[in-house]
Amino acid sequence: MELWNKEQIWSLLPALAGMLLLSFVLRKVLEDRPEKVRRIPLQIIAVLLLLLEVGKQGVSIWRGYDLYHLPFHFCSLFLLTVPVMAFYNGKHKVAVEGVTTSLCASLFLLMLVYPALIYSGTDVVRYFDDYMSFHTVTFHNLVMLAFLLILALRMYTPSAKGELKPTLWFTVVFCVVSASMAHLLRTNFANYYQCNIAPLEAVRVSLQGVLGTVVTQLLYVAIVSVLNILFVMMSYWVSRTLLRLLTPKREKEKV
């Protein structure tokens, strides 16, 4: 099981260094500006994510549509959450910020630990030759940058009571929808139909001979859902802690 491949080492690490540098510079430049100004970088990322997805869907249709390109993956959530956080200012603003930040933190942490699960070395090699590879690498790197900018520019200040409940329910709803669509369409959205981690997939297949296909799949879906929920909840607390640490004392006193 390869966590990192050599292509990701020479591409993702420099990209991450660039993201950190950009976040630091923007923090210095925009730190004391109004929130609507500090949100401009996130708004740019939101628009780019949507444009990338439009291109992906267009290319998929042109090539002969692949059901795998339907937006029922975990990372498809960013097509909804990042734009809403970037432009929404209604009464549920803080809840939206909490959900979006937690999801972005989830991808960021996973990319630090297991980027090979997100995209392959082939995607890196074919970055300039194939739109789908370009989309995959660029999309996930933009979400990583979004998380760093949320931290650096204080785009989300956790409330005293926290946003754990909306984050939890949002993740639960995603799990139900993604798992249902994966089995209805027999397409591996969010690893719900089968496991992309070879050793775990071998266990799933072997259990089918013992427990039967239906019971094994129900158990598998339950385990994947619990892992998704737990990981997002962990990411919620990680992001909340980081934001508390990065928030100036004068801002903390207002919360």
PDB file of C-alpha atoms in Angstrom:
ATOM      1  CA  MET A   1       0.000   0.000   0.000  1.00  0.00           C
ATOM      2  CA  GLU A   2       1.725   3.152  -1.265  1.00  0.00           C
ATOM      3  CA  LEU A   3       0.887   6.293   0.712  1.00  0.00           C
ATOM      4  CA  TRP A   4       2.999   8.629  -1.402  1.00  0.00           C
ATOM      5  CA  ASN A   5       4.448   8.030  -4.848  1.00  0.00           C
ATOM      6  CA  LYS A   6       7.539   9.697  -6.267  1.00  0.00           C
ATOM      7  CA  GLU A   7       5.474  11.924  -8.572  1.00  0.00           C
ATOM      8  CA  GLN A   8       3.604  13.334  -5.586  1.00  0.00           C
ATOM      9  CA  ILE A   9       6.822  13.898  -3.674  1.00  0.00           C
ATOM     10  CA  TRP A  10       8.268  16.155  -6.363  1.00  0.00           C
ATOM     11  CA  SER A  11       4.972  17.873  -7.189  1.00  0.00           C
ATOM     12  CA  LEU A  12       2.860  18.077  -4.025  1.00  0.00           C
ATOM     13  CA  LEU A  13       5.604  19.090  -1.593  1.00  0.00           C
ATOM     14  CA  PRO A  14       6.696  22.155  -3.637  1.00  0.00           C
ATOM     15  CA  ALA A  15       3.031  23.017  -4.223  1.00  0.00           C
ATOM     16  CA  LEU A  16       2.366  22.824  -0.484  1.00  0.00           C
ATOM     17  CA  ALA A  17       5.363  25.068   0.200  1.00  0.00           C
ATOM     18  CA  GLY A  18       3.968  27.577  -2.299  1.00  0.00           C
ATOM     19  CA  MET A  19       0.537  27.439  -0.646  1.00  0.00           C
ATOM     20  CA  LEU A  20       2.044  28.104   2.764  1.00  0.00           C
ATOM     21  CA  LEU A  21       4.050  31.036   1.413  1.00  0.00           C
ATOM     22  CA  LEU A  22       1.026  32.521  -0.348  1.00  0.00           C
ATOM     23  CA  SER A  23      -1.090  32.113   2.791  1.00  0.00           C
ATOM     24  CA  PHE A  24       1.576  33.851   4.875  1.00  0.00           C
ATOM     25  CA  VAL A  25       1.868  36.755   2.427  1.00  0.00           C
ATOM     26  CA  LEU A  26      -1.903  37.208   2.141  1.00  0.00           C
ATOM     27  CA  ARG A  27      -2.222  37.124   5.919  1.00  0.00           C
ATOM     28  CA  LYS A  28       0.286  39.946   6.211  1.00  0.00           C
ATOM     29  CA  VAL A  29      -1.407  41.963   3.463  1.00  0.00           C
ATOM     30  CA  LEU A  30      -5.059  41.356   4.368  1.00  0.00           C
ATOM     31  CA  GLU A  31      -4.936  40.631   8.095  1.00  0.00           C
ATOM     32  CA  ASP A  32      -6.583  43.895   9.161  1.00  0.00           C
ATOM     33  CA  ARG A  33      -8.887  44.310   6.183  1.00  0.00           C
ATOM     34  CA  PRO A  34     -12.689  43.816   6.444  1.00  0.00           C
ATOM     35  CA  GLU A  35     -14.044  40.300   6.162  1.00  0.00           C
ATOM     36  CA  LYS A  36     -15.511  40.899   2.700  1.00  0.00           C
ATOM     37  CA  VAL A  37     -12.003  41.700   1.453  1.00  0.00           C
ATOM     38  CA  ARG A  38     -10.417  38.727   3.202  1.00  0.00           C
ATOM     39  CA  ARG A  39     -12.969  36.456   1.530  1.00  0.00           C
ATOM     40  CA  ILE A  40     -11.957  37.452  -1.995  1.00  0.00           C
ATOM     41  CA  PRO A  41      -9.256  34.744  -2.310  1.00  0.00           C
ATOM     42  CA  LEU A  42     -11.785  32.093  -1.257  1.00  0.00           C
ATOM     43  CA  GLN A  43     -14.289  33.459  -3.756  1.00  0.00           C
ATOM     44  CA  ILE A  44     -11.697  33.143  -6.507  1.00  0.00           C
ATOM     45  CA  ILE A  45     -11.027  29.536  -5.512  1.00  0.00           C
ATOM     46  CA  ALA A  46     -14.766  28.802  -5.425  1.00  0.00           C
ATOM     47  CA  VAL A  47     -15.215  30.083  -8.978  1.00  0.00           C
ATOM     48  CA  LEU A  48     -12.189  28.115 -10.176  1.00  0.00           C
ATOM     49  CA  LEU A  49     -13.534  24.904  -8.618  1.00  0.00           C
ATOM     50  CA  LEU A  50     -16.867  25.354 -10.399  1.00  0.00           C
ATOM     51  CA  LEU A  51     -15.193  26.145 -13.729  1.00  0.00           C
ATOM     52  CA  LEU A  52     -12.952  23.087 -13.398  1.00  0.00           C
ATOM     53  CA  GLU A  53     -16.013  20.926 -12.770  1.00  0.00           C
ATOM     54  CA  VAL A  54     -17.866  22.351 -15.763  1.00  0.00           C
ATOM     55  CA  GLY A  55     -14.854  21.466 -17.894  1.00  0.00           C
ATOM     56  CA  LYS A  56     -14.719  17.963 -16.411  1.00  0.00           C
ATOM     57  CA  GLN A  57     -18.371  17.287 -17.129  1.00  0.00           C
ATOM     58  CA  GLY A  58     -18.007  18.650 -20.637  1.00  0.00           C
ATOM     59  CA  VAL A  59     -14.987  16.492 -21.407  1.00  0.00           C
ATOM     60  CA  SER A  60     -16.704  13.436 -19.951  1.00  0.00           C
ATOM     61  CA  ILE A  61     -19.771  13.993 -22.139  1.00  0.00           C
ATOM     62  CA  TRP A  62     -17.555  14.498 -25.193  1.00  0.00           C
ATOM     63  CA  ARG A  63     -15.676  11.260 -24.532  1.00  0.00           C
ATOM     64  CA  GLY A  64     -18.783   9.220 -23.725  1.00  0.00           C
ATOM     65  CA  TYR A  65     -20.061   9.907 -20.227  1.00  0.00           C
ATOM     66  CA  ASP A  66     -18.542   7.951 -17.341  1.00  0.00           C
ATOM     67  CA  LEU A  67     -20.892   7.584 -14.350  1.00  0.00           C
ATOM     68  CA  TYR A  68     -17.855   7.865 -12.065  1.00  0.00           C
ATOM     69  CA  HIS A  69     -17.791  11.564 -12.946  1.00  0.00           C
ATOM     70  CA  LEU A  70     -21.143  12.216 -11.268  1.00  0.00           C
ATOM     71  CA  PRO A  71     -20.733  14.451  -8.169  1.00  0.00           C
ATOM     72  CA  PHE A  72     -21.326  11.868  -5.450  1.00  0.00           C
ATOM     73  CA  HIS A  73     -17.734  11.656  -4.209  1.00  0.00           C
ATOM     74  CA  PHE A  74     -16.547  13.133  -0.924  1.00  0.00           C
ATOM     75  CA  CYS A  75     -14.597  15.787  -2.794  1.00  0.00           C
ATOM     76  CA  SER A  76     -17.712  16.706  -4.774  1.00  0.00           C
ATOM     77  CA  LEU A  77     -18.931  18.323  -1.551  1.00  0.00           C
ATOM     78  CA  PHE A  78     -16.501  21.184  -2.131  1.00  0.00           C
ATOM     79  CA  LEU A  79     -18.476  22.201  -5.217  1.00  0.00           C
ATOM     80  CA  LEU A  80     -21.265  23.107  -2.803  1.00  0.00           C
ATOM     81  CA  THR A  81     -19.601  24.059   0.461  1.00  0.00           C
ATOM     82  CA  VAL A  82     -16.725  26.263  -0.719  1.00  0.00           C
ATOM     83  CA  PRO A  83     -18.874  28.533  -2.952  1.00  0.00           C
ATOM     84  CA  VAL A  84     -21.555  28.809  -0.264  1.00  0.00           C
ATOM     85  CA  MET A  85     -18.996  29.750   2.384  1.00  0.00           C
ATOM     86  CA  ALA A  86     -17.330  32.207   0.001  1.00  0.00           C
ATOM     87  CA  PHE A  87     -20.512  34.123  -0.880  1.00  0.00           C
ATOM     88  CA  TYR A  88     -23.151  33.390   1.794  1.00  0.00           C
ATOM     89  CA  ASN A  89     -23.868  35.890   4.584  1.00  0.00           C
ATOM     90  CA  GLY A  90     -27.196  34.661   5.982  1.00  0.00           C
ATOM     91  CA  LYS A  91     -28.173  33.565   9.478  1.00  0.00           C
ATOM     92  CA  HIS A  92     -26.553  30.134   9.057  1.00  0.00           C
ATOM     93  CA  LYS A  93     -23.224  31.674   8.067  1.00  0.00           C
ATOM     94  CA  VAL A  94     -21.236  30.317  11.029  1.00  0.00           C
ATOM     95  CA  ALA A  95     -22.636  26.811  10.575  1.00  0.00           C
ATOM     96  CA  VAL A  96     -21.721  26.888   6.885  1.00  0.00           C
ATOM     97  CA  GLU A  97     -18.212  28.033   7.785  1.00  0.00           C
ATOM     98  CA  GLY A  98     -17.843  25.238  10.334  1.00  0.00           C
ATOM     99  CA  VAL A  99     -18.961  22.539   7.886  1.00  0.00           C
ATOM    100  CA  THR A 100     -16.801  23.825   5.041  1.00  0.00           C
ATOM    101  CA  THR A 101     -13.713  24.267   7.182  1.00  0.00           C
ATOM    102  CA  SER A 102     -14.061  20.757   8.631  1.00  0.00           C
ATOM    103  CA  LEU A 103     -14.408  19.198   5.180  1.00  0.00           C
ATOM    104  CA  CYS A 104     -11.460  21.160   3.805  1.00  0.00           C
ATOM    105  CA  ALA A 105      -9.418  20.118   6.832  1.00  0.00           C
ATOM    106  CA  SER A 106     -10.358  16.483   6.154  1.00  0.00           C
ATOM    107  CA  LEU A 107      -8.988  16.600   2.625  1.00  0.00           C
ATOM    108  CA  PHE A 108      -5.917  18.556   3.723  1.00  0.00           C
ATOM    109  CA  LEU A 109      -5.044  15.992   6.396  1.00  0.00           C
ATOM    110  CA  LEU A 110      -5.679  13.066   4.055  1.00  0.00           C
ATOM    111  CA  MET A 111      -3.463  14.636   1.399  1.00  0.00           C
ATOM    112  CA  LEU A 112      -0.681  14.949   3.958  1.00  0.00           C
ATOM    113  CA  VAL A 113      -0.953  11.300   4.975  1.00  0.00           C
ATOM    114  CA  TYR A 114      -2.251   9.377   1.954  1.00  0.00           C
ATOM    115  CA  PRO A 115      -2.272  11.443  -1.254  1.00  0.00           C
ATOM    116  CA  ALA A 116      -2.019   8.289  -3.383  1.00  0.00           C
ATOM    117  CA  LEU A 117      -5.612   7.509  -2.387  1.00  0.00           C
ATOM    118  CA  ILE A 118      -6.765  10.824  -3.875  1.00  0.00           C
ATOM    119  CA  TYR A 119      -4.956  10.780  -7.214  1.00  0.00           C
ATOM    120  CA  SER A 120      -2.275   8.701  -8.863  1.00  0.00           C
ATOM    121  CA  GLY A 121       1.220   9.433 -10.056  1.00  0.00           C
ATOM    122  CA  THR A 122      -0.132   9.060 -13.582  1.00  0.00           C
ATOM    123  CA  ASP A 123      -2.335  12.096 -13.001  1.00  0.00           C
ATOM    124  CA  VAL A 124       0.765  14.108 -12.124  1.00  0.00           C
ATOM    125  CA  VAL A 125       2.690  12.872 -15.173  1.00  0.00           C
ATOM    126  CA  ARG A 126      -0.241  13.583 -17.514  1.00  0.00           C
ATOM    127  CA  TYR A 127      -1.079  16.903 -15.880  1.00  0.00           C
ATOM    128  CA  PHE A 128      -0.446  18.958 -19.034  1.00  0.00           C
ATOM    129  CA  ASP A 129      -1.599  16.279 -21.484  1.00  0.00           C
ATOM    130  CA  ASP A 130      -5.013  15.199 -20.211  1.00  0.00           C
ATOM    131  CA  TYR A 131      -7.775  17.455 -18.871  1.00  0.00           C
ATOM    132  CA  MET A 132      -9.053  14.876 -16.382  1.00  0.00           C
ATOM    133  CA  SER A 133      -5.591  14.599 -14.811  1.00  0.00           C
ATOM    134  CA  PHE A 134      -5.270  18.385 -14.812  1.00  0.00           C
ATOM    135  CA  HIS A 135      -8.674  18.662 -13.142  1.00  0.00           C
ATOM    136  CA  THR A 136      -7.941  16.042 -10.486  1.00  0.00           C
ATOM    137  CA  VAL A 137      -4.618  17.498  -9.375  1.00  0.00           C
ATOM    138  CA  THR A 138      -5.645  21.153  -9.598  1.00  0.00           C
ATOM    139  CA  PHE A 139      -9.018  20.659  -7.887  1.00  0.00           C
ATOM    140  CA  HIS A 140      -7.596  18.950  -4.806  1.00  0.00           C
ATOM    141  CA  ASN A 141      -4.683  21.350  -4.513  1.00  0.00           C
ATOM    142  CA  LEU A 142      -7.089  24.296  -4.641  1.00  0.00           C
ATOM    143  CA  VAL A 143      -9.088  22.812  -1.769  1.00  0.00           C
ATOM    144  CA  MET A 144      -5.877  22.442   0.234  1.00  0.00           C
ATOM    145  CA  LEU A 145      -5.099  26.089  -0.475  1.00  0.00           C
ATOM    146  CA  ALA A 146      -8.637  27.047   0.560  1.00  0.00           C
ATOM    147  CA  PHE A 147      -8.112  25.432   3.952  1.00  0.00           C
ATOM    148  CA  LEU A 148      -4.823  27.244   4.517  1.00  0.00           C
ATOM    149  CA  LEU A 149      -6.408  30.561   3.536  1.00  0.00           C
ATOM    150  CA  ILE A 150      -9.362  29.976   5.860  1.00  0.00           C
ATOM    151  CA  LEU A 151      -6.844  29.582   8.672  1.00  0.00           C
ATOM    152  CA  ALA A 152      -4.520  32.396   7.627  1.00  0.00           C
ATOM    153  CA  LEU A 153      -7.227  34.967   6.898  1.00  0.00           C
ATOM    154  CA  ARG A 154      -9.539  34.038   9.786  1.00  0.00           C
ATOM    155  CA  MET A 155     -12.508  33.400   7.519  1.00  0.00           C
ATOM    156  CA  TYR A 156     -14.144  31.324  10.228  1.00  0.00           C
ATOM    157  CA  THR A 157     -14.254  32.138  13.923  1.00  0.00           C
ATOM    158  CA  PRO A 158     -15.668  29.148  15.852  1.00  0.00           C
ATOM    159  CA  SER A 159     -18.603  30.097  18.040  1.00  0.00           C
ATOM    160  CA  ALA A 160     -18.684  29.338  21.750  1.00  0.00           C
ATOM    161  CA  LYS A 161     -21.138  26.448  21.329  1.00  0.00           C
ATOM    162  CA  GLY A 162     -19.408  25.163  18.206  1.00  0.00           C
ATOM    163  CA  GLU A 163     -20.665  23.862  14.882  1.00  0.00           C
ATOM    164  CA  LEU A 164     -20.244  20.158  15.585  1.00  0.00           C
ATOM    165  CA  LYS A 165     -23.916  19.231  15.115  1.00  0.00           C
ATOM    166  CA  PRO A 166     -24.382  20.688  11.591  1.00  0.00           C
ATOM    167  CA  THR A 167     -21.032  19.216  10.553  1.00  0.00           C
ATOM    168  CA  LEU A 168     -22.062  15.806  11.871  1.00  0.00           C
ATOM    169  CA  TRP A 169     -25.458  15.814  10.167  1.00  0.00           C
ATOM    170  CA  PHE A 170     -24.054  17.112   6.902  1.00  0.00           C
ATOM    171  CA  THR A 171     -21.564  14.228   6.857  1.00  0.00           C
ATOM    172  CA  VAL A 172     -24.252  11.675   7.728  1.00  0.00           C
ATOM    173  CA  VAL A 173     -26.465  12.888   4.880  1.00  0.00           C
ATOM    174  CA  PHE A 174     -23.524  12.692   2.493  1.00  0.00           C
ATOM    175  CA  CYS A 175     -22.808   9.107   3.544  1.00  0.00           C
ATOM    176  CA  VAL A 176     -26.424   8.072   2.958  1.00  0.00           C
ATOM    177  CA  VAL A 177     -26.621   9.743  -0.459  1.00  0.00           C
ATOM    178  CA  SER A 178     -23.200   8.622  -1.674  1.00  0.00           C
ATOM    179  CA  ALA A 179     -23.618   5.009  -0.513  1.00  0.00           C
ATOM    180  CA  SER A 180     -27.095   4.806  -2.040  1.00  0.00           C
ATOM    181  CA  MET A 181     -25.982   6.190  -5.408  1.00  0.00           C
ATOM    182  CA  ALA A 182     -22.896   3.962  -5.439  1.00  0.00           C
ATOM    183  CA  HIS A 183     -25.053   0.861  -5.193  1.00  0.00           C
ATOM    184  CA  LEU A 184     -27.876   2.071  -7.418  1.00  0.00           C
ATOM    185  CA  LEU A 185     -25.427   2.929 -10.202  1.00  0.00           C
ATOM    186  CA  ARG A 186     -22.843   0.267  -9.303  1.00  0.00           C
ATOM    187  CA  THR A 187     -20.169   2.930  -9.338  1.00  0.00           C
ATOM    188  CA  ASN A 188     -17.480   3.370  -6.719  1.00  0.00           C
ATOM    189  CA  PHE A 189     -18.375   6.777  -5.288  1.00  0.00           C
ATOM    190  CA  ALA A 190     -16.345   7.535  -2.143  1.00  0.00           C
ATOM    191  CA  ASN A 191     -15.188   3.894  -1.932  1.00  0.00           C
ATOM    192  CA  TYR A 192     -18.721   2.773  -1.084  1.00  0.00           C
ATOM    193  CA  TYR A 193     -19.005   0.081  -3.755  1.00  0.00           C
ATOM    194  CA  GLN A 194     -15.546  -1.388  -3.281  1.00  0.00           C
ATOM    195  CA  CYS A 195     -12.311  -0.375  -1.591  1.00  0.00           C
ATOM    196  CA  ASN A 196      -9.438   1.291  -3.439  1.00  0.00           C
ATOM    197  CA  ILE A 197      -7.040   0.123  -0.729  1.00  0.00           C
ATOM    198  CA  ALA A 198      -5.963  -3.276  -2.032  1.00  0.00           C
ATOM    199  CA  PRO A 199      -5.437  -5.125   1.298  1.00  0.00           C
ATOM    200  CA  LEU A 200      -8.833  -3.988   2.603  1.00  0.00           C
ATOM    201  CA  GLU A 201     -10.529  -4.868  -0.661  1.00  0.00           C
ATOM    202  CA  ALA A 202      -9.096  -8.378  -0.372  1.00  0.00           C
ATOM    203  CA  VAL A 203     -10.675  -8.678   3.082  1.00  0.00           C
ATOM    204  CA  ARG A 204     -14.035  -7.461   1.768  1.00  0.00           C
ATOM    205  CA  VAL A 205     -14.014  -9.971  -1.073  1.00  0.00           C
ATOM    206  CA  SER A 206     -12.968 -12.847   1.204  1.00  0.00           C
ATOM    207  CA  LEU A 207     -15.778 -12.048   3.654  1.00  0.00           C
ATOM    208  CA  GLN A 208     -18.343 -12.413   0.894  1.00  0.00           C
ATOM    209  CA  GLY A 209     -17.640 -16.129   0.848  1.00  0.00           C
ATOM    210  CA  VAL A 210     -18.279 -16.340   4.603  1.00  0.00           C
ATOM    211  CA  LEU A 211     -21.085 -13.851   5.285  1.00  0.00           C
ATOM    212  CA  GLY A 212     -22.628 -13.565   1.843  1.00  0.00           C
ATOM    213  CA  THR A 213     -22.590 -10.606  -0.531  1.00  0.00           C
ATOM    214  CA  VAL A 214     -25.488  -8.645   0.997  1.00  0.00           C
ATOM    215  CA  VAL A 215     -24.389  -8.890   4.633  1.00  0.00           C
ATOM    216  CA  THR A 216     -20.769  -8.181   3.729  1.00  0.00           C
ATOM    217  CA  GLN A 217     -21.720  -5.113   1.726  1.00  0.00           C
ATOM    218  CA  LEU A 218     -23.989  -3.773   4.468  1.00  0.00           C
ATOM    219  CA  LEU A 219     -21.186  -4.219   6.974  1.00  0.00           C
ATOM    220  CA  TYR A 220     -18.698  -2.622   4.597  1.00  0.00           C
ATOM    221  CA  VAL A 221     -20.931   0.409   3.975  1.00  0.00           C
ATOM    222  CA  ALA A 222     -21.454   0.841   7.720  1.00  0.00           C
ATOM    223  CA  ILE A 223     -17.704   0.736   8.392  1.00  0.00           C
ATOM    224  CA  VAL A 224     -16.892   3.212   5.601  1.00  0.00           C
ATOM    225  CA  SER A 225     -19.619   5.560   6.872  1.00  0.00           C
ATOM    226  CA  VAL A 226     -18.364   5.443  10.449  1.00  0.00           C
ATOM    227  CA  LEU A 227     -14.802   6.098   9.288  1.00  0.00           C
ATOM    228  CA  ASN A 228     -15.947   9.045   7.182  1.00  0.00           C
ATOM    229  CA  ILE A 229     -17.894  10.527  10.069  1.00  0.00           C
ATOM    230  CA  LEU A 230     -15.124  10.017  12.615  1.00  0.00           C
ATOM    231  CA  PHE A 231     -12.508  11.500  10.297  1.00  0.00           C
ATOM    232  CA  VAL A 232     -14.588  14.608   9.603  1.00  0.00           C
ATOM    233  CA  MET A 233     -15.300  15.000  13.328  1.00  0.00           C
ATOM    234  CA  MET A 234     -11.587  14.734  14.088  1.00  0.00           C
ATOM    235  CA  SER A 235     -10.884  17.295  11.363  1.00  0.00           C
ATOM    236  CA  TYR A 236     -13.494  19.587  12.896  1.00  0.00           C
ATOM    237  CA  TRP A 237     -11.629  19.627  16.215  1.00  0.00           C
ATOM    238  CA  VAL A 238      -8.245  19.984  14.510  1.00  0.00           C
ATOM    239  CA  SER A 239      -9.413  22.985  12.481  1.00  0.00           C
ATOM    240  CA  ARG A 240     -11.181  24.522  15.485  1.00  0.00           C
ATOM    241  CA  THR A 241      -8.016  24.216  17.560  1.00  0.00           C
ATOM    242  CA  LEU A 242      -5.816  25.693  14.827  1.00  0.00           C
ATOM    243  CA  LEU A 243      -8.189  28.611  14.343  1.00  0.00           C
ATOM    244  CA  ARG A 244      -8.237  29.316  18.057  1.00  0.00           C
ATOM    245  CA  LEU A 245      -4.440  29.354  18.098  1.00  0.00           C
ATOM    246  CA  LEU A 246      -4.220  31.650  15.067  1.00  0.00           C
ATOM    247  CA  THR A 247      -6.910  34.092  16.208  1.00  0.00           C
ATOM    248  CA  PRO A 248      -5.503  37.276  17.759  1.00  0.00           C
ATOM    249  CA  LYS A 249      -6.356  37.794  21.428  1.00  0.00           C
ATOM    250  CA  ARG A 250      -8.563  40.807  20.646  1.00  0.00           C
ATOM    251  CA  GLU A 251     -10.696  38.655  18.343  1.00  0.00           C
ATOM    252  CA  LYS A 252     -10.987  35.830  20.889  1.00  0.00           C
ATOM    253  CA  GLU A 253     -12.477  38.234  23.411  1.00  0.00           C
ATOM    254  CA  LYS A 254     -15.366  38.973  21.011  1.00  0.00           C
ATOM    255  CA  VAL A 255     -16.397  35.290  20.770  1.00  0.00           C
TER     256      VAL A 255
END
